[in-house]
Amino acid sequence: MSRAASVLLVCIALTGCGYHVAGSANLLPTDIHTIAITPWTSFGIQYKLPNRLAESISREMISRTRYKIVADPAKADAVLSGAVANMFSSASVADPSTGRSTGAQVTVRIQVKMTDKAGKVIFNRPNMEFRERYELSINPGQYFDESEAALDRLSRDVARSVVSAILENF
């Protein structure tokens, strides 16, 4: 069998088996065209992170999907809501000579739910956990608070994961 025929046979086999590239599936109901992403809540003292998460998920939905994102849940075919259930940070690396922390890790647990107009749950993840590491300066004169940048990175990672999970329903 020639090489071209072999490649053609493999291509035909892959198109018929349901194979697709990760991130390209869309398993939401076909009658959904608009999605409202409501402001997120927080069960802790972190007040900035819920807003960042809602904004990041909105941007991710706009960039990766064909859905129209609206602010008013009454004008949407589906509503995506979420909450920050828990957030904490801790030292992850210590300098052996000074005993000071040189790295930290922030861990956040979120709850995400999407419902349709009738209130039927389309997607529900009551306990998703995400982590982000960042560096701490051991020299007080050169201290720069990296935690805000870490929360921005964390928000983008959460948005990518949540949108992928919704679209691929896993």
Short mmCIF file of C-alpha atoms in Angstrom, two decimals:
data_model
loop_
_atom_site.label_atom_id
_atom_site.label_comp_id
_atom_site.label_asym_id
_atom_site.label_seq_id
_atom_site.Cartn_x
_atom_site.Cartn_y
_atom_site.Cartn_z
CA MET A 1 0.00 0.00 0.00
CA SER A 2 1.41 3.39 -0.89
CA ARG A 3 2.14 6.00 1.73
CA ALA A 4 -0.51 8.41 0.38
CA ALA A 5 -3.15 5.68 0.55
CA SER A 6 -2.14 4.90 4.14
CA VAL A 7 -2.43 8.54 5.18
CA LEU A 8 -5.83 8.81 3.47
CA LEU A 9 -7.04 5.68 5.25
CA VAL A 10 -5.96 7.04 8.65
CA CYS A 11 -7.68 10.39 7.96
CA ILE A 12 -10.92 8.65 7.01
CA ALA A 13 -10.77 6.47 10.13
CA LEU A 14 -10.24 9.48 12.40
CA THR A 15 -13.17 11.43 10.95
CA GLY A 16 -15.56 8.58 11.54
CA CYS A 17 -14.64 7.71 15.13
CA GLY A 18 -15.73 10.92 16.85
CA TYR A 19 -12.17 12.09 17.35
CA HIS A 20 -11.84 15.82 17.97
CA VAL A 21 -9.21 18.18 19.27
CA ALA A 22 -9.69 19.02 22.95
CA GLY A 23 -11.36 22.38 23.42
CA SER A 24 -13.29 22.24 20.16
CA ALA A 25 -16.41 20.40 21.32
CA ASN A 26 -19.59 22.17 22.32
CA LEU A 27 -22.02 20.00 24.22
CA LEU A 28 -24.37 22.76 25.42
CA PRO A 29 -27.99 22.55 24.23
CA THR A 30 -28.48 24.00 20.76
CA ASP A 31 -31.21 26.41 21.89
CA ILE A 32 -28.72 28.45 23.94
CA HIS A 33 -27.52 31.57 22.15
CA THR A 34 -27.08 34.08 24.99
CA ILE A 35 -25.46 33.55 28.39
CA ALA A 36 -25.63 35.86 31.39
CA ILE A 37 -22.64 35.71 33.69
CA THR A 38 -23.80 37.03 37.05
CA PRO A 39 -21.52 38.67 39.61
CA TRP A 40 -19.81 36.06 41.71
CA THR A 41 -20.14 35.87 45.46
CA SER A 42 -17.58 35.06 48.10
CA PHE A 43 -17.96 33.16 51.35
CA GLY A 44 -14.72 34.64 52.67
CA ILE A 45 -13.06 37.99 53.08
CA GLN A 46 -11.63 38.09 49.55
CA TYR A 47 -13.62 40.76 47.74
CA LYS A 48 -11.60 41.28 44.54
CA LEU A 49 -11.28 37.71 43.33
CA PRO A 50 -15.00 37.06 42.58
CA ASN A 51 -15.10 40.08 40.26
CA ARG A 52 -11.89 39.01 38.53
CA LEU A 53 -13.25 35.51 37.99
CA ALA A 54 -16.54 36.71 36.47
CA GLU A 55 -14.66 39.11 34.16
CA SER A 56 -12.13 36.47 33.10
CA ILE A 57 -14.84 33.91 32.38
CA SER A 58 -16.77 36.50 30.34
CA ARG A 59 -13.66 37.29 28.27
CA GLU A 60 -12.91 33.59 27.78
CA MET A 61 -16.50 32.87 26.67
CA ILE A 62 -16.40 35.77 24.21
CA SER A 63 -13.04 34.76 22.75
CA ARG A 64 -13.71 31.01 22.49
CA THR A 65 -17.40 30.66 21.73
CA ARG A 66 -20.13 32.03 19.53
CA TYR A 67 -22.40 32.87 22.47
CA LYS A 68 -23.50 36.40 23.18
CA ILE A 69 -22.72 37.41 26.76
CA VAL A 70 -25.36 39.63 28.37
CA ALA A 71 -25.60 41.25 31.79
CA ASP A 72 -29.33 40.72 32.40
CA PRO A 73 -30.27 37.12 33.30
CA ALA A 74 -33.85 37.79 32.12
CA LYS A 75 -32.54 38.32 28.56
CA ALA A 76 -30.39 35.19 28.52
CA ASP A 77 -30.99 31.61 27.44
CA ALA A 78 -28.67 30.41 30.24
CA VAL A 79 -27.22 31.89 33.41
CA LEU A 80 -23.74 31.14 34.71
CA SER A 81 -23.23 31.85 38.39
CA GLY A 82 -20.37 31.16 40.72
CA ALA A 83 -18.91 31.68 44.14
CA VAL A 84 -15.52 31.62 45.79
CA ALA A 85 -16.06 29.02 48.50
CA ASN A 86 -12.62 29.28 50.06
CA MET A 87 -9.33 30.99 49.42
CA PHE A 88 -6.10 30.76 51.35
CA SER A 89 -2.42 31.29 50.79
CA SER A 90 0.57 29.76 52.45
CA ALA A 91 4.34 29.76 52.25
CA SER A 92 5.62 27.12 49.89
CA VAL A 93 9.38 27.69 49.84
CA ALA A 94 11.68 29.00 52.59
CA ASP A 95 15.21 30.37 52.42
CA PRO A 96 17.29 28.06 54.66
CA SER A 97 19.78 30.77 55.64
CA THR A 98 17.24 33.39 56.78
CA GLY A 99 14.21 31.21 57.49
CA ARG A 100 12.03 33.63 55.52
CA SER A 101 9.52 32.51 52.91
CA THR A 102 10.60 32.98 49.32
CA GLY A 103 7.55 31.51 47.66
CA ALA A 104 3.85 31.34 48.35
CA GLN A 105 0.91 29.47 46.95
CA VAL A 106 -2.66 30.68 46.75
CA THR A 107 -5.39 28.03 46.65
CA VAL A 108 -8.96 28.82 45.73
CA ARG A 109 -12.04 26.61 45.74
CA ILE A 110 -14.96 27.71 43.61
CA GLN A 111 -18.51 26.66 42.88
CA VAL A 112 -19.90 27.05 39.34
CA LYS A 113 -23.40 26.43 38.05
CA MET A 114 -25.16 27.07 34.74
CA THR A 115 -28.93 26.89 34.42
CA ASP A 116 -31.28 27.36 31.48
CA LYS A 117 -34.35 29.64 31.36
CA ALA A 118 -36.51 27.03 33.04
CA GLY A 119 -34.04 26.64 35.92
CA LYS A 120 -32.76 23.25 34.77
CA VAL A 121 -29.11 22.74 35.73
CA ILE A 122 -26.97 22.35 32.63
CA PHE A 123 -23.59 22.36 34.35
CA ASN A 124 -22.68 22.12 38.02
CA ARG A 125 -19.31 21.88 39.71
CA PRO A 126 -19.69 22.52 43.45
CA ASN A 127 -16.01 22.07 44.29
CA MET A 128 -13.31 23.06 41.81
CA GLU A 129 -9.84 23.80 43.17
CA PHE A 130 -7.10 25.89 41.59
CA ARG A 131 -3.60 26.86 42.73
CA GLU A 132 -1.10 29.49 41.74
CA ARG A 133 2.45 30.00 43.03
CA TYR A 134 4.26 33.29 43.29
CA GLU A 135 7.59 34.56 44.57
CA LEU A 136 8.24 36.60 47.70
CA SER A 137 11.28 38.85 48.04
CA ILE A 138 13.52 38.04 50.98
CA ASN A 139 14.98 41.55 50.91
CA PRO A 140 12.50 44.01 52.50
CA GLY A 141 14.03 46.89 50.51
CA GLN A 142 13.20 45.15 47.23
CA TYR A 143 9.77 43.88 48.21
CA PHE A 144 7.22 43.76 45.43
CA ASP A 145 3.78 42.32 46.07
CA GLU A 146 3.36 39.59 43.46
CA SER A 147 0.04 38.37 44.90
CA GLU A 148 -2.10 40.61 42.65
CA ALA A 149 -0.38 39.30 39.52
CA ALA A 150 -0.80 35.76 40.85
CA LEU A 151 -4.56 36.35 41.26
CA ASP A 152 -4.72 37.62 37.67
CA ARG A 153 -2.97 34.47 36.42
CA LEU A 154 -5.21 32.33 38.60
CA SER A 155 -8.32 34.04 37.20
CA ARG A 156 -7.23 33.32 33.62
CA ASP A 157 -6.51 29.67 34.47
CA VAL A 158 -9.89 29.30 36.17
CA ALA A 159 -11.64 30.89 33.18
CA ARG A 160 -9.96 28.52 30.69
CA SER A 161 -10.80 25.49 32.82
CA VAL A 162 -14.40 26.49 33.52
CA VAL A 163 -15.20 27.33 29.89
CA SER A 164 -13.61 24.07 28.68
CA ALA A 165 -15.53 22.09 31.28
CA ILE A 166 -18.82 23.73 30.30
CA LEU A 167 -18.30 23.24 26.58
CA GLU A 168 -17.11 19.67 26.87
CA ASN A 169 -19.40 18.80 29.78
CA PHE A 170 -16.82 17.07 31.95
#
